[in-house]
Amino acid sequence: MAHCDEAFDAVSVATAGTSVQREVWTALRKVRPGTTLSYGGLARELGRPKSFRAVGLANGANPVAIVVPCHRVIGADASLAGYGGGIDRKHWLLTHEGAAFGKQAARRTPKAA
């Protein structure tokens, strides 16, 4: 049985929006279940390290939240920051995926290489 995200990967998405918004939404589709990253982290991945606010605005303007998993973006301090569906729903989605956030993420230590 295919994982849910694998099924969503096959869904083609055509959205309006600015080029920056579409770039952010494309990058969000690459964030796998059970993982999170900060707005700044996503901005750095896009080669726009100072554009974390623009990334946050694009994340919040996501018109297809089911297919583009904007709930996986959290605050730099591992807090749950805003979510259009509500923080309780964001918490549920991340917990369901097994993601670390909040105090949980703060306690995690990187694995030795």
Coordinates of N, CA and C in Angstrom, one line a residue:
M1 N 0.8 -1.2 0.0 CA 0.0 0.0 0.0 C 0.9 1.2 0.0
A2 N 0.6 2.2 -0.9 CA 1.4 3.4 -1.0 C 1.1 4.3 0.2
H3 N 2.2 5.0 0.7 CA 2.0 6.0 1.8 C 1.2 7.1 1.2
C4 N 0.5 7.8 2.1 CA -0.4 8.9 1.8 C 0.4 10.0 1.0
D5 N 1.6 10.3 1.4 CA 2.3 11.4 0.7 C 2.7 10.9 -0.7
E6 N 3.0 9.6 -0.9 CA 3.3 9.1 -2.2 C 2.1 9.4 -3.1
A7 N 0.9 9.2 -2.6 CA -0.3 9.4 -3.4 C -0.5 10.9 -3.7
F8 N -0.2 11.8 -2.7 CA -0.2 13.2 -3.0 C 0.8 13.7 -3.9
D9 N 2.0 13.0 -3.9 CA 3.1 13.4 -4.9 C 2.6 13.2 -6.3
A10 N 1.7 12.3 -6.6 CA 1.2 12.1 -7.9 C 0.1 13.1 -8.3
V11 N -0.4 13.9 -7.4 CA -1.4 14.9 -7.7 C -0.7 16.1 -8.3
S12 N -1.1 16.5 -9.5 CA -0.6 17.7 -10.1 C -1.3 18.9 -9.5
V13 N -0.6 19.9 -9.3 CA -1.2 21.1 -8.7 C -0.8 22.3 -9.6
A14 N -1.9 23.1 -9.9 CA -1.7 24.3 -10.7 C -2.3 25.4 -9.9
T15 N -1.5 26.3 -9.3 CA -2.0 27.3 -8.5 C -1.7 28.7 -9.1
A16 N -2.5 29.7 -8.7 CA -2.1 31.0 -9.0 C -1.0 31.4 -8.0
G17 N -0.8 32.7 -7.9 CA 0.2 33.1 -6.9 C 1.5 33.6 -7.6
T18 N 2.3 34.3 -6.8 CA 3.5 34.9 -7.3 C 4.5 33.8 -7.5
S19 N 5.6 34.1 -8.2 CA 6.7 33.1 -8.5 C 7.3 32.7 -7.1
V20 N 7.4 33.6 -6.2 CA 8.0 33.2 -4.9 C 7.0 32.3 -4.1
Q21 N 5.7 32.6 -4.2 CA 4.7 31.7 -3.5 C 4.8 30.3 -4.1
R22 N 4.8 30.2 -5.5 CA 4.8 28.9 -6.1 C 6.1 28.2 -5.8
E23 N 7.2 28.9 -5.7 CA 8.5 28.3 -5.3 C 8.4 27.7 -3.9
V24 N 7.9 28.4 -3.0 CA 7.7 27.9 -1.6 C 6.8 26.7 -1.6
W25 N 5.7 26.8 -2.3 CA 4.7 25.7 -2.3 C 5.3 24.4 -2.9
T26 N 6.2 24.6 -3.9 CA 6.9 23.4 -4.5 C 7.8 22.8 -3.5
A27 N 8.6 23.7 -2.8 CA 9.5 23.2 -1.8 C 8.8 22.5 -0.6
L28 N 7.6 23.0 -0.3 CA 6.8 22.3 0.8 C 6.4 20.9 0.5
R29 N 6.2 20.6 -0.8 CA 5.8 19.3 -1.2 C 7.0 18.3 -1.0
K30 N 8.2 18.8 -0.8 CA 9.4 17.9 -0.6 C 9.6 17.6 0.8
V31 N 8.9 18.3 1.7 CA 9.1 18.1 3.2 C 8.3 16.8 3.5
R32 N 9.0 15.8 3.9 CA 8.4 14.5 4.1 C 7.7 14.4 5.5
P33 N 6.7 13.5 5.6 CA 6.0 13.3 6.8 C 6.9 13.0 8.0
G34 N 6.6 13.5 9.1 CA 7.4 13.3 10.3 C 8.6 14.2 10.4
T35 N 8.8 15.1 9.5 CA 9.9 16.0 9.5 C 9.3 17.5 9.6
T36 N 10.0 18.4 10.1 CA 9.6 19.8 10.2 C 10.8 20.6 9.8
L37 N 10.6 21.8 9.5 CA 11.7 22.8 9.3 C 11.1 24.2 9.7
S38 N 12.0 25.1 10.0 CA 11.5 26.5 10.3 C 11.3 27.3 9.0
Y39 N 10.7 28.4 9.2 CA 10.5 29.3 8.1 C 11.9 29.8 7.6
G40 N 12.8 30.1 8.5 CA 14.2 30.4 8.1 C 14.9 29.3 7.4
G41 N 14.7 28.1 7.9 CA 15.3 26.9 7.3 C 14.8 26.7 5.8
L42 N 13.5 26.9 5.6 CA 13.0 26.8 4.3 C 13.5 27.9 3.4
A43 N 13.6 29.1 3.9 CA 14.2 30.2 3.2 C 15.6 29.9 2.7
R44 N 16.4 29.4 3.7 CA 17.8 29.0 3.3 C 17.8 27.9 2.2
E45 N 17.0 26.9 2.3 CA 16.9 25.9 1.3 C 16.6 26.5 -0.1
L46 N 15.8 27.5 -0.1 CA 15.4 28.2 -1.3 C 16.5 29.1 -1.8
G47 N 17.6 29.3 -1.1 CA 18.6 30.2 -1.5 C 18.3 31.7 -1.2
R48 N 17.3 31.9 -0.3 CA 16.8 33.2 0.1 C 16.9 33.4 1.6
P49 N 18.0 33.3 2.2 CA 18.2 33.2 3.7 C 17.5 34.3 4.5
K50 N 17.4 35.5 3.9 CA 16.8 36.6 4.6 C 15.3 36.8 4.3
S51 N 14.7 35.8 3.6 CA 13.3 35.9 3.1 C 12.4 35.1 4.0
F52 N 12.7 34.9 5.3 CA 11.8 34.0 6.1 C 10.4 34.6 6.2
R53 N 10.3 35.9 6.2 CA 8.9 36.5 6.3 C 8.1 36.2 5.0
A54 N 8.8 36.3 3.9 CA 8.1 36.0 2.6 C 7.7 34.5 2.5
V55 N 8.6 33.7 3.1 CA 8.3 32.3 3.1 C 7.1 32.0 4.0
G56 N 7.0 32.7 5.2 CA 5.9 32.6 6.1 C 4.6 33.1 5.4
L57 N 4.6 34.2 4.7 CA 3.4 34.7 4.1 C 3.0 33.7 3.0
A58 N 3.9 33.2 2.2 CA 3.6 32.2 1.1 C 3.0 31.0 1.8
N59 N 3.6 30.5 2.9 CA 3.1 29.3 3.6 C 1.6 29.6 4.0
G60 N 1.4 30.7 4.5 CA 0.0 31.0 5.0 C -1.0 31.2 3.9
A61 N -0.5 31.5 2.7 CA -1.4 31.7 1.5 C -1.6 30.4 0.7
N62 N -1.1 29.3 1.2 CA -1.2 28.0 0.5 C -2.6 27.7 0.3
P63 N -3.0 27.6 -1.0 CA -4.4 27.3 -1.3 C -4.8 25.8 -1.3
V64 N -3.8 25.0 -1.2 CA -4.1 23.5 -1.2 C -3.4 22.8 -0.1
A65 N -3.8 23.1 1.1 CA -3.0 22.6 2.3 C -3.0 21.1 2.4
I66 N -4.0 20.4 1.9 CA -3.9 19.0 1.9 C -2.8 18.4 1.1
V67 N -2.6 19.0 -0.1 CA -1.5 18.4 -1.0 C -0.2 19.1 -0.7
V68 N -0.2 20.3 -0.3 CA 1.1 21.1 0.0 C 1.1 21.2 1.5
P69 N 1.9 20.4 2.2 CA 1.9 20.2 3.7 C 2.5 21.4 4.4
C70 N 1.8 22.5 4.4 CA 2.4 23.7 5.1 C 2.4 23.5 6.6
H71 N 1.7 22.5 7.2 CA 1.7 22.3 8.6 C 3.1 21.9 9.1
R72 N 4.0 21.4 8.2 CA 5.3 21.0 8.7 C 6.3 22.1 8.9
V73 N 5.9 23.3 8.7 CA 6.8 24.4 8.9 C 6.5 25.0 10.3
I74 N 7.5 25.1 11.2 CA 7.3 25.5 12.5 C 8.3 26.6 12.8
G75 N 8.1 27.2 14.0 CA 9.0 28.3 14.4 C 10.4 27.9 14.6
A76 N 11.3 28.9 14.6 CA 12.7 28.6 14.8 C 13.0 28.0 16.2
D77 N 12.1 28.3 17.1 CA 12.3 27.8 18.5 C 11.5 26.5 18.6
A78 N 11.1 25.9 17.5 CA 10.4 24.6 17.5 C 8.9 24.7 18.0
S79 N 8.4 26.0 18.1 CA 7.0 26.2 18.4 C 6.1 26.0 17.2
L80 N 4.9 25.8 17.5 CA 3.9 25.5 16.4 C 3.5 26.7 15.6
A81 N 3.9 27.9 15.8 CA 3.6 29.1 15.0 C 2.2 28.9 14.3
G82 N 1.8 29.9 13.6 CA 0.4 29.9 13.1 C 0.1 28.8 12.1
Y83 N -1.2 28.5 11.9 CA -1.6 27.6 10.9 C -3.1 27.9 10.6
G84 N -3.4 28.1 9.4 CA -4.8 28.4 8.9 C -5.9 27.5 9.5
G85 N -5.5 26.2 9.6 CA -6.5 25.3 10.1 C -6.6 25.2 11.7
G86 N -5.8 26.1 12.3 CA -5.8 26.1 13.8 C -4.6 25.3 14.4
I87 N -4.1 25.8 15.4 CA -2.9 25.2 16.1 C -3.2 23.8 16.6
D88 N -4.5 23.6 17.1 CA -4.8 22.2 17.5 C -4.7 21.2 16.4
R89 N -5.2 21.6 15.2 CA -5.1 20.7 14.0 C -3.7 20.5 13.6
K90 N -2.9 21.6 13.6 CA -1.5 21.5 13.3 C -0.8 20.5 14.2
H91 N -1.1 20.6 15.5 CA -0.5 19.7 16.5 C -0.9 18.3 16.2
W92 N -2.2 18.1 15.9 CA -2.7 16.7 15.6 C -1.9 16.2 14.4
L93 N -1.8 16.9 13.3 CA -1.2 16.5 12.1 C 0.3 16.1 12.4
L94 N 1.0 16.9 13.1 CA 2.4 16.6 13.3 C 2.6 15.4 14.2
T95 N 1.7 15.3 15.3 CA 1.8 14.2 16.2 C 1.5 12.9 15.4
H96 N 0.5 13.0 14.6 CA 0.0 11.8 13.7 C 1.2 11.3 12.9
E97 N 2.0 12.3 12.4 CA 3.1 11.9 11.5 C 4.4 11.5 12.3
G98 N 4.3 11.7 13.6 CA 5.5 11.4 14.4 C 6.6 12.4 14.4
A99 N 6.2 13.7 14.1 CA 7.2 14.8 14.0 C 7.6 15.3 15.4
A100 N 8.8 15.7 15.6 CA 9.2 16.4 16.8 C 9.0 17.9 16.7
F101 N 8.5 18.5 17.8 CA 8.3 19.9 17.8 C 8.2 20.3 19.2
G102 N 8.3 21.6 19.5 CA 8.2 22.1 20.8 C 9.3 21.6 21.7
K103 N 8.9 21.3 23.0 CA 9.9 20.7 23.9 C 10.5 19.4 23.4
Q104 N 9.7 18.7 22.7 CA 10.2 17.4 22.2 C 11.4 17.6 21.2
A105 N 11.3 18.6 20.3 CA 12.3 18.9 19.4 C 13.5 19.5 20.1
A106 N 13.3 20.3 21.1 CA 14.4 20.9 21.9 C 15.2 19.9 22.6
R107 N 14.6 18.8 23.0 CA 15.4 17.7 23.7 C 16.2 16.8 22.7
R108 N 15.8 16.8 21.5 CA 16.5 15.9 20.5 C 17.9 16.4 20.3
T109 N 18.8 15.5 20.2 CA 20.2 15.9 19.9 C 20.6 15.3 18.6
P110 N 21.4 16.0 17.8 CA 21.8 15.4 16.5 C 22.6 14.1 16.7
K111 N 22.4 13.2 15.7 CA 23.2 12.0 15.7 C 24.6 12.2 15.3
A112 N 25.5 11.5 15.9 CA 26.9 11.7 15.5 C 27.1 11.1 14.1
A113 N 28.0 11.7 13.4 CA 28.2 11.3 12.0 C 29.1 10.1 11.9

